Tab-separated table of C-alpha atoms and ligand atoms in Angstrom:
chain	number	residue	atom	x	y	z
A	1	UNK	CA	-16.390	-59.549	10.260
A	2	UNK	CA	-14.782	-59.782	13.639
A	3	UNK	CA	-13.143	-56.395	14.093
A	4	UNK	CA	-14.219	-54.635	17.268
A	5	UNK	CA	-15.347	-51.459	15.473
A	6	UNK	CA	-16.942	-52.976	12.394
A	7	UNK	CA	-20.657	-53.753	12.409
A	8	UNK	CA	-23.381	-54.648	9.973
A	9	UNK	CA	-25.076	-51.516	8.626
A	10	UNK	CA	-27.099	-50.159	11.524
A	11	UNK	CA	-29.333	-47.156	11.665
A	12	UNK	CA	-27.600	-44.991	14.264
A	13	UNK	CA	-24.095	-44.080	15.351
A	14	UNK	CA	-23.384	-44.514	19.032
A	15	UNK	CA	-22.767	-41.567	21.359
A	16	UNK	CA	-19.122	-42.620	21.555
A	17	UNK	CA	-18.800	-42.386	17.760
A	18	UNK	CA	-20.285	-38.907	17.725
A	19	UNK	CA	-17.808	-37.803	20.379
A	20	UNK	CA	-14.974	-38.226	17.880
A	21	UNK	CA	-13.941	-34.839	16.549
A	22	UNK	CA	-14.713	-34.787	12.823
A	23	UNK	CA	-11.465	-34.111	10.983
A	24	UNK	CA	-13.118	-33.770	7.585
A	25	UNK	CA	-16.442	-32.222	6.579
A	26	UNK	CA	-19.026	-34.310	4.744
A	27	UNK	CA	-17.980	-34.844	1.140
A	28	UNK	CA	-20.196	-33.474	-1.653
A	29	UNK	CA	-21.565	-35.574	-4.459
A	30	UNK	CA	-23.156	-38.991	-4.807
A	31	UNK	CA	-23.085	-41.518	-1.998
A	32	UNK	CA	-24.331	-45.106	-1.977
A	33	UNK	CA	-27.095	-45.756	0.534
A	34	UNK	CA	-28.253	-49.213	-0.478
A	35	UNK	CA	-28.052	-51.978	-3.000
A	36	UNK	CA	-30.890	-51.957	-5.510
A	37	UNK	CA	-31.874	-55.457	-4.360
A	38	UNK	CA	-32.698	-54.117	-0.883
A	39	UNK	CA	-35.479	-52.036	-2.393
A	40	UNK	CA	-38.054	-54.378	-3.842
A	41	UNK	CA	-41.273	-52.665	-5.028
A	42	UNK	CA	-43.201	-51.441	-1.992
A	43	UNK	CA	-40.135	-51.245	0.285
A	44	UNK	CA	-39.437	-48.213	2.492
A	45	UNK	CA	-36.085	-47.935	4.265
A	46	UNK	CA	-34.298	-45.233	6.243
A	47	UNK	CA	-30.580	-44.666	5.753
A	48	UNK	CA	-28.248	-41.972	6.954
A	49	UNK	CA	-26.263	-39.549	4.873
A	50	UNK	CA	-24.154	-36.731	6.277
A	51	UNK	CA	-25.846	-36.742	9.665
A	52	UNK	CA	-29.397	-36.787	8.327
A	53	UNK	CA	-31.920	-39.483	7.652
A	54	UNK	CA	-32.895	-40.201	4.064
A	55	UNK	CA	-35.986	-42.255	3.309
A	56	UNK	CA	-35.689	-44.487	0.253
A	57	UNK	CA	-38.703	-46.204	-1.246
A	58	UNK	CA	-39.734	-47.970	-4.385
A	59	UNK	CA	-43.168	-47.508	-5.900
A	60	UNK	CA	-45.035	-50.558	-7.132
A	61	UNK	CA	-44.113	-49.740	-10.743
A	62	UNK	CA	-40.397	-49.942	-9.856
A	63	UNK	CA	-39.594	-46.234	-9.660
A	64	UNK	CA	-37.178	-45.371	-6.880
A	65	UNK	CA	-37.475	-42.268	-4.708
A	66	UNK	CA	-35.308	-40.605	-2.033
A	67	UNK	CA	-36.862	-37.990	0.254
A	68	UNK	CA	-36.051	-36.028	3.376
A	69	UNK	CA	-37.567	-37.860	6.312
A	70	UNK	CA	-40.312	-35.633	7.699
A	71	UNK	CA	-43.891	-35.525	6.505
A	72	UNK	CA	-44.823	-31.931	5.552
A	73	UNK	CA	-48.149	-32.281	7.391
A	74	UNK	CA	-47.112	-32.650	11.032
A	75	UNK	CA	-43.650	-34.081	10.796
A	76	UNK	CA	-44.045	-37.835	11.182
A	77	UNK	CA	-40.972	-39.794	10.126
A	78	UNK	CA	-41.605	-41.201	6.680
A	79	UNK	CA	-39.453	-44.212	7.437
A	80	UNK	CA	-42.741	-45.453	8.972
A	81	UNK	CA	-44.717	-44.775	5.790
A	82	UNK	CA	-46.007	-47.409	3.402
A	83	UNK	CA	-46.089	-47.590	-0.377
A	84	UNK	CA	-49.604	-48.001	-1.709
A	85	UNK	CA	-49.470	-48.377	-5.479
A	86	UNK	CA	-47.867	-45.226	-6.854
A	87	UNK	CA	-48.073	-43.304	-3.570
A	88	UNK	CA	-46.250	-42.983	-0.290
A	89	UNK	CA	-48.718	-42.893	2.592
A	90	UNK	CA	-47.762	-41.383	5.943
A	91	UNK	CA	-49.010	-43.485	8.864
A	92	UNK	CA	-49.922	-40.555	11.134
A	93	UNK	CA	-52.926	-39.035	9.275
A	94	UNK	CA	-52.651	-41.082	6.075
A	95	UNK	CA	-51.775	-38.179	3.822
A	96	UNK	CA	-50.702	-39.650	0.470
A	97	UNK	CA	-47.955	-38.347	-1.823
A	98	UNK	CA	-47.784	-39.132	-5.536
A	99	UNK	CA	-44.713	-40.102	-7.560
A	100	UNK	CA	-43.738	-36.430	-7.882
A	101	UNK	CA	-44.000	-36.054	-4.119
A	102	UNK	CA	-47.185	-33.939	-4.189
A	103	UNK	CA	-49.768	-34.421	-1.475
A	104	UNK	CA	-52.830	-35.766	-3.274
A	105	UNK	CA	-55.052	-37.024	-0.459
A	106	UNK	CA	-55.641	-36.771	3.253
A	107	UNK	CA	-56.782	-39.598	5.493
A	108	UNK	CA	-60.111	-37.792	6.032
A	109	UNK	CA	-60.922	-37.329	2.345
A	110	UNK	CA	-60.714	-33.572	2.663
A	111	UNK	CA	-58.900	-31.433	0.046
A	112	UNK	CA	-55.151	-31.978	0.481
A	113	UNK	CA	-52.991	-29.028	1.519
A	114	UNK	CA	-50.468	-27.617	-0.941
A	115	UNK	CA	-47.568	-29.635	0.323
A	116	UNK	CA	-44.920	-31.866	-1.136
A	117	UNK	CA	-42.209	-34.238	-0.030
A	118	UNK	CA	-38.704	-32.896	-0.246
A	119	UNK	CA	-37.134	-35.107	-2.898
A	120	UNK	CA	-33.421	-35.786	-3.228
A	121	UNK	CA	-31.666	-36.752	-6.483
A	122	UNK	CA	-31.342	-40.519	-6.585
A	123	UNK	CA	-29.771	-42.897	-9.137
A	124	UNK	CA	-29.731	-46.609	-9.512
A	125	UNK	CA	-26.467	-47.566	-11.143
A	126	UNK	CA	-24.240	-50.635	-10.912
A	127	UNK	CA	-27.025	-52.263	-8.860
A	128	UNK	CA	-26.479	-49.720	-6.114
A	129	UNK	CA	-28.577	-46.749	-5.020
A	130	UNK	CA	-26.805	-43.387	-4.875
A	131	UNK	CA	-28.202	-40.196	-3.355
A	132	UNK	CA	-26.793	-36.735	-4.085
A	133	UNK	CA	-26.027	-34.096	-1.500
A	134	UNK	CA	-23.983	-30.948	-1.826
A	135	UNK	CA	-23.094	-28.432	0.858
A	136	UNK	CA	-24.471	-25.559	-1.275
A	137	UNK	CA	-27.608	-27.444	-2.301
A	138	UNK	CA	-26.688	-27.629	-5.987
A	139	UNK	CA	-28.189	-30.196	-8.343
A	140	UNK	CA	-26.006	-33.049	-9.639
A	141	UNK	CA	-23.308	-31.869	-12.043
A	142	UNK	CA	-21.644	-35.230	-12.578
A	143	UNK	CA	-22.752	-38.848	-12.704
A	144	UNK	CA	-21.441	-42.250	-11.707
A	145	UNK	CA	-21.352	-44.257	-14.941
A	146	UNK	CA	-22.604	-47.795	-15.426
A	147	UNK	CA	-19.657	-50.134	-15.408
A	148	UNK	CA	-19.310	-53.299	-17.383
A	149	UNK	CA	-20.535	-56.306	-15.479
A	150	UNK	CA	-18.766	-59.517	-16.177
A	151	UNK	CA	-21.803	-61.720	-16.384
A	152	UNK	CA	-25.485	-61.886	-15.603
A	153	UNK	CA	-25.346	-63.762	-12.298
A	154	UNK	CA	-26.712	-61.871	-9.300
A	155	UNK	CA	-24.181	-59.474	-7.824
A	156	UNK	CA	-22.722	-60.669	-4.523
A	157	UNK	CA	-22.629	-57.853	-2.055
A	158	UNK	CA	-22.164	-56.930	1.582
A	159	UNK	CA	-22.175	-53.797	3.781
A	160	UNK	CA	-20.376	-52.657	6.907
A	161	UNK	CA	-20.527	-49.693	9.217
A	162	UNK	CA	-17.530	-48.422	11.157
A	163	UNK	CA	-15.833	-45.292	12.441
A	164	UNK	CA	-13.801	-43.572	9.748
A	165	UNK	CA	-13.788	-41.351	6.675
A	166	UNK	CA	-14.978	-42.075	3.155
A	167	UNK	CA	-11.889	-40.226	1.931
A	168	UNK	CA	-9.647	-42.870	3.489
A	169	UNK	CA	-11.327	-45.554	1.405
A	170	UNK	CA	-10.563	-43.615	-1.783
A	171	UNK	CA	-7.075	-42.679	-0.585
A	172	UNK	CA	-6.378	-46.362	-0.056
A	173	UNK	CA	-6.052	-46.903	-3.837
A	174	UNK	CA	-3.251	-44.332	-3.982
A	175	UNK	CA	-1.405	-45.762	-1.003
A	176	UNK	CA	0.951	-48.011	-2.956
A	177	UNK	CA	3.088	-48.729	0.084
A	178	UNK	CA	0.350	-50.393	2.101
A	179	UNK	CA	-0.496	-52.915	-0.630
A	180	UNK	CA	2.812	-54.526	0.213
A	181	UNK	CA	3.056	-53.860	3.941
A	182	UNK	CA	-0.588	-54.508	4.881
A	183	UNK	CA	-2.132	-56.582	2.087
A	184	UNK	CA	0.929	-58.696	1.394
A	185	UNK	CA	1.438	-58.109	-2.319
A	186	UNK	CA	4.989	-59.223	-3.074
A	187	UNK	CA	5.337	-56.405	-5.588
A	188	UNK	CA	3.303	-53.575	-7.072
A	189	UNK	CA	3.890	-50.420	-9.059
A	190	UNK	CA	1.999	-47.858	-11.087
A	191	UNK	CA	1.746	-48.996	-14.696
A	192	UNK	CA	1.022	-45.418	-15.838
A	193	UNK	CA	0.718	-41.991	-14.246
A	194	UNK	CA	-2.509	-41.511	-12.297
A	195	UNK	CA	-5.130	-39.659	-14.345
A	196	UNK	CA	-7.342	-37.042	-12.732
A	197	UNK	CA	-10.305	-35.845	-14.746
A	198	UNK	CA	-12.898	-33.745	-12.889
A	199	UNK	CA	-14.617	-35.978	-10.324
A	200	UNK	CA	-12.885	-39.103	-11.669
A	201	UNK	CA	-9.469	-40.644	-11.311
A	202	UNK	CA	-7.901	-43.661	-12.930
A	203	UNK	CA	-5.016	-45.716	-11.569
A	204	UNK	CA	-3.360	-48.635	-13.342
A	205	UNK	CA	-1.075	-50.899	-11.398
A	206	UNK	CA	1.079	-53.854	-12.276
A	207	UNK	CA	1.224	-56.346	-9.479
A	208	UNK	CA	2.756	-59.728	-8.867
A	209	UNK	CA	0.705	-62.008	-6.699
A	210	UNK	CA	1.222	-65.515	-5.435
A	211	UNK	CA	-1.620	-67.922	-6.212
A	212	UNK	CA	-2.162	-71.276	-4.557
A	213	UNK	CA	-0.864	-74.156	-6.716
A	214	UNK	CA	0.157	-72.050	-9.717
A	215	UNK	CA	2.604	-69.668	-8.019
A	216	UNK	CA	3.547	-66.101	-8.887
A	217	UNK	CA	1.493	-64.363	-11.567
A	218	UNK	CA	1.415	-60.938	-13.165
A	219	UNK	CA	-1.853	-59.140	-12.287
A	220	UNK	CA	-3.170	-55.966	-13.924
A	221	UNK	CA	-5.171	-53.761	-11.595
A	222	UNK	CA	-7.242	-50.843	-12.866
A	223	UNK	CA	-9.065	-48.573	-10.433
A	224	UNK	CA	-11.597	-45.923	-11.426
A	225	UNK	CA	-12.732	-43.630	-8.657
A	226	UNK	CA	-15.750	-41.323	-8.757
A	227	UNK	CA	-15.958	-38.615	-6.151
A	228	UNK	CA	-15.241	-39.695	-2.612
A	229	UNK	CA	-17.926	-42.303	-3.069
A	230	UNK	CA	-17.202	-45.157	-5.418
A	231	UNK	CA	-14.353	-47.273	-6.689
A	232	UNK	CA	-14.539	-49.715	-9.521
A	233	UNK	CA	-11.624	-52.121	-9.445
A	234	UNK	CA	-10.751	-54.489	-12.260
A	235	UNK	CA	-8.266	-57.176	-11.399
A	236	UNK	CA	-7.145	-59.198	-14.388
A	237	UNK	CA	-4.784	-62.173	-14.217
A	238	UNK	CA	-4.387	-62.836	-17.915
A	239	UNK	CA	-2.286	-65.967	-17.587
A	240	UNK	CA	-5.103	-67.616	-15.612
A	241	UNK	CA	-7.936	-66.020	-17.589
A	242	UNK	CA	-9.273	-64.678	-14.308
A	243	UNK	CA	-11.072	-61.366	-14.041
A	244	UNK	CA	-12.560	-59.862	-10.885
A	245	UNK	CA	-14.617	-56.710	-10.967
A	246	UNK	CA	-15.410	-55.089	-7.621
A	247	UNK	CA	-17.334	-52.054	-6.537
A	248	UNK	CA	-16.354	-50.439	-3.268
A	249	UNK	CA	-18.587	-47.615	-2.080
A	250	UNK	CA	-18.029	-45.442	0.974
A	251	UNK	CA	-20.634	-43.177	2.541
A	252	UNK	CA	-20.105	-40.665	5.325
A	253	UNK	CA	-23.178	-41.252	7.465
A	254	UNK	CA	-22.224	-39.183	10.509
A	255	UNK	CA	-19.117	-37.318	11.711
A	256	UNK	CA	-16.221	-39.761	11.555
A	257	UNK	CA	-18.564	-42.634	10.769
A	258	UNK	CA	-18.959	-44.401	7.467
A	259	UNK	CA	-20.715	-47.232	5.743
A	260	UNK	CA	-18.887	-49.357	3.267
A	261	UNK	CA	-20.574	-51.362	0.548
A	262	UNK	CA	-18.781	-53.873	-1.565
A	263	UNK	CA	-19.923	-55.969	-4.484
A	264	UNK	CA	-18.067	-58.250	-6.861
A	265	UNK	CA	-18.422	-60.366	-9.940
A	266	UNK	CA	-15.831	-62.502	-11.501
A	267	UNK	CA	-15.322	-64.407	-14.715
A	268	UNK	CA	-13.026	-67.053	-16.113
A	269	UNK	CA	-11.893	-67.110	-19.716
A	270	UNK	CA	-13.285	-70.012	-21.693
A	271	UNK	CA	-10.782	-72.867	-21.920
A	272	UNK	CA	-9.108	-73.251	-25.310
A	273	UNK	CA	-9.438	-76.406	-27.449
A	274	UNK	CA	-13.086	-77.129	-26.659
A	275	UNK	CA	-16.147	-76.565	-28.836
A	276	UNK	CA	-17.439	-73.033	-28.098
A	277	UNK	CA	-20.633	-74.125	-26.336
A	278	UNK	CA	-18.783	-76.599	-24.123
A	279	UNK	CA	-16.026	-74.060	-23.377
A	280	UNK	CA	-18.655	-71.557	-22.330
A	281	UNK	CA	-20.443	-74.076	-20.135
A	282	UNK	CA	-17.169	-75.116	-18.468
A	283	UNK	CA	-16.118	-71.551	-17.752
A	284	UNK	CA	-19.539	-70.637	-16.380
A	285	UNK	CA	-19.741	-73.736	-14.200
A	286	UNK	CA	-16.284	-73.239	-12.736
A	287	UNK	CA	-17.030	-69.530	-12.249
A	288	UNK	CA	-20.223	-70.410	-10.387
A	289	UNK	CA	-18.406	-72.881	-8.147
A	290	UNK	CA	-15.678	-70.389	-7.368
A	291	UNK	CA	-17.908	-67.318	-6.985
A	292	UNK	CA	-18.349	-67.768	-3.216
A	293	UNK	CA	-14.656	-68.254	-2.355
A	294	UNK	CA	-13.615	-65.466	-4.755
A	295	UNK	CA	-16.088	-63.040	-3.191
A	296	UNK	CA	-14.859	-63.990	0.265
A	297	UNK	CA	-11.341	-63.236	-0.893
A	298	UNK	CA	-12.213	-59.753	-2.145
A	299	UNK	CA	-13.923	-58.987	1.173
A	300	UNK	CA	-10.939	-60.303	3.118
A	301	UNK	CA	-8.690	-58.053	1.058
A	302	UNK	CA	-10.694	-54.924	1.922
A	303	UNK	CA	-11.168	-55.989	5.510
A	304	UNK	CA	-7.400	-55.945	6.049
A	305	UNK	CA	-7.925	-52.179	6.096
A	306	UNK	CA	-10.903	-52.131	8.501
A	307	UNK	CA	-8.981	-52.052	11.794
A	308	UNK	CA	-6.772	-49.291	10.365
A	309	UNK	CA	-9.600	-47.152	8.959
A	310	UNK	CA	-11.786	-47.526	12.027
A	311	UNK	CA	-9.137	-46.357	14.489
A	312	UNK	CA	-6.827	-44.043	12.514
A	313	UNK	CA	-6.623	-40.298	12.847
A	314	UNK	CA	-6.842	-38.157	9.737
A	315	UNK	CA	-3.503	-36.352	9.621
A	316	UNK	CA	-3.048	-33.181	7.685
A	317	UNK	CA	-0.314	-32.709	6.714
A	318	UNK	CA	0.923	-36.278	6.696
A	319	UNK	CA	4.662	-36.916	6.677
A	320	UNK	CA	4.974	-38.632	3.313
A	321	UNK	CA	7.966	-40.637	2.149
A	322	UNK	CA	9.235	-41.955	-1.161
A	323	UNK	CA	7.335	-45.160	-1.913
A	324	UNK	CA	4.039	-43.896	-0.515
A	325	UNK	CA	2.284	-43.437	-3.841
A	326	UNK	CA	0.613	-40.214	-5.070
A	327	UNK	CA	-1.315	-39.474	-1.864
A	328	UNK	CA	-0.547	-35.747	-2.012
A	329	UNK	CA	-1.981	-35.508	-5.535
A	330	UNK	CA	-5.068	-37.417	-4.382
A	331	UNK	CA	-5.682	-35.039	-1.496
A	332	UNK	CA	-5.306	-32.089	-3.809
A	333	UNK	CA	-7.924	-33.605	-6.172
A	334	UNK	CA	-10.206	-34.411	-3.208
A	335	UNK	CA	-10.543	-30.725	-2.265
A	336	UNK	CA	-13.220	-30.259	-4.945
A	337	UNK	CA	-15.595	-32.382	-2.837
A	338	UNK	CA	-15.447	-30.161	0.239
A	339	UNK	CA	-16.716	-26.661	0.979
A	340	UNK	CA	-14.165	-24.053	-0.147
A	341	UNK	CA	-13.678	-22.732	3.376
A	342	UNK	CA	-12.421	-26.127	4.427
A	343	UNK	CA	-8.726	-25.432	4.897
A	344	UNK	CA	-6.626	-28.489	4.399
A	345	UNK	CA	-2.921	-28.480	4.906
A	346	UNK	CA	-1.685	-29.923	1.678
A	347	UNK	CA	1.707	-30.224	0.111
A	348	UNK	CA	2.345	-27.096	-1.955
A	349	UNK	CA	1.198	-27.768	-5.533
A	350	UNK	CA	4.829	-27.511	-6.697
A	351	UNK	CA	5.658	-30.616	-4.720
A	352	UNK	CA	3.000	-32.557	-6.623
A	353	UNK	CA	5.300	-33.290	-9.505
A	354	UNK	CA	2.501	-32.825	-12.008
A	355	UNK	CA	-1.249	-33.024	-12.201
A	356	UNK	CA	-1.014	-36.701	-13.069
A	357	UNK	CA	0.473	-37.505	-9.697
A	358	UNK	CA	3.743	-38.977	-10.902
A	359	UNK	CA	5.376	-38.422	-7.546
A	360	UNK	CA	5.614	-42.140	-6.902
A	361	UNK	CA	5.555	-43.623	-10.372
A	362	UNK	CA	8.410	-45.912	-9.423
A	363	UNK	CA	6.202	-47.898	-7.088
A	364	UNK	CA	7.387	-49.861	-4.132
A	365	UNK	CA	8.445	-53.373	-3.471
A	366	UNK	CA	9.853	-53.764	-6.970
A	367	UNK	CA	12.660	-56.224	-6.672
A	368	UNK	CA	14.085	-56.822	-10.117
B	1	FES	S1	-47.803	-36.169	9.849
B	1	FES	FE1	-47.900	-37.248	8.008
B	1	FES	S2	-49.992	-37.322	7.600
B	1	FES	FE2	-49.872	-36.141	9.381
B	2	FE2	FE1	-6.106	-51.353	1.486
């Protein structure tokens, strides 16, 4: 991706990135740190979450673990450790830790000290790896559900790191105006009021999009958001039998610095008038041929936002206008993911027309 601020996922922010004043605290909840495929059995990787390193590793039997990075013996970084069978072994004095994190052996075959790794809640869902952190240290009180996957082909995925805020990635789905002005949709509107339900929201949009060769088509877009961490987007063009399912995950790795992970699958309806087995084979073959270009298209769509996200300032309060979409309602909902002393300047609740965020139900760009 050739934006000046967007890089492949790297391990450290630069000094210049850290000099940016953080406008938002780290969000609470789950955050994606990897794709499951990056963690084959025996793999140890270090990722960042909220300014701290997290070590992820997979035991030989497939179990996944997330731990704080420092060995309880003398503090070696466990990103250097190795998996040996069902244990993580620190390279410094070869102390070994079992699947529960308990120290079970030293490198000198002396009785191990009473020490344990500091484990973090970790989940493997939608072929991604999520780690939980909360400013008050609480255990997980919500989950990211498994979404339907359109088929059994390997998930295509990619990751980026850039300056910016995870909240902006979530807010993007509510920003109806920019779908037209930045992404080039000819028309788009909410199909129903936005639903907010605890850590989840649901948005349905009706969009008209121009396709090569076949022209303008009606597209149904459904977005489910979980926390300030994950979006599942279903884009269904019924008249073409085309369905694209994307996961977009944003993780605040350092102040004003985020990683973005995106994965997609897509499917084509089976053509009518053919014997079922042939129809299935045709649809799967065409889907396989188109998978690369379709994935590229979903990435290009998100990457329209990259130069904006990686250079924008988080404004609170923003100066909203009719046609913006329910951004005020979104920000109100987002408060639950920040420490209570985090004072955000939000529109007074009365100006959020209702808890379903109907303030912009008319949409924008609708030309009858
Ligand atoms: S620091 Fe890890 S074994 Fe000594
Ligand atoms: Fe966008």
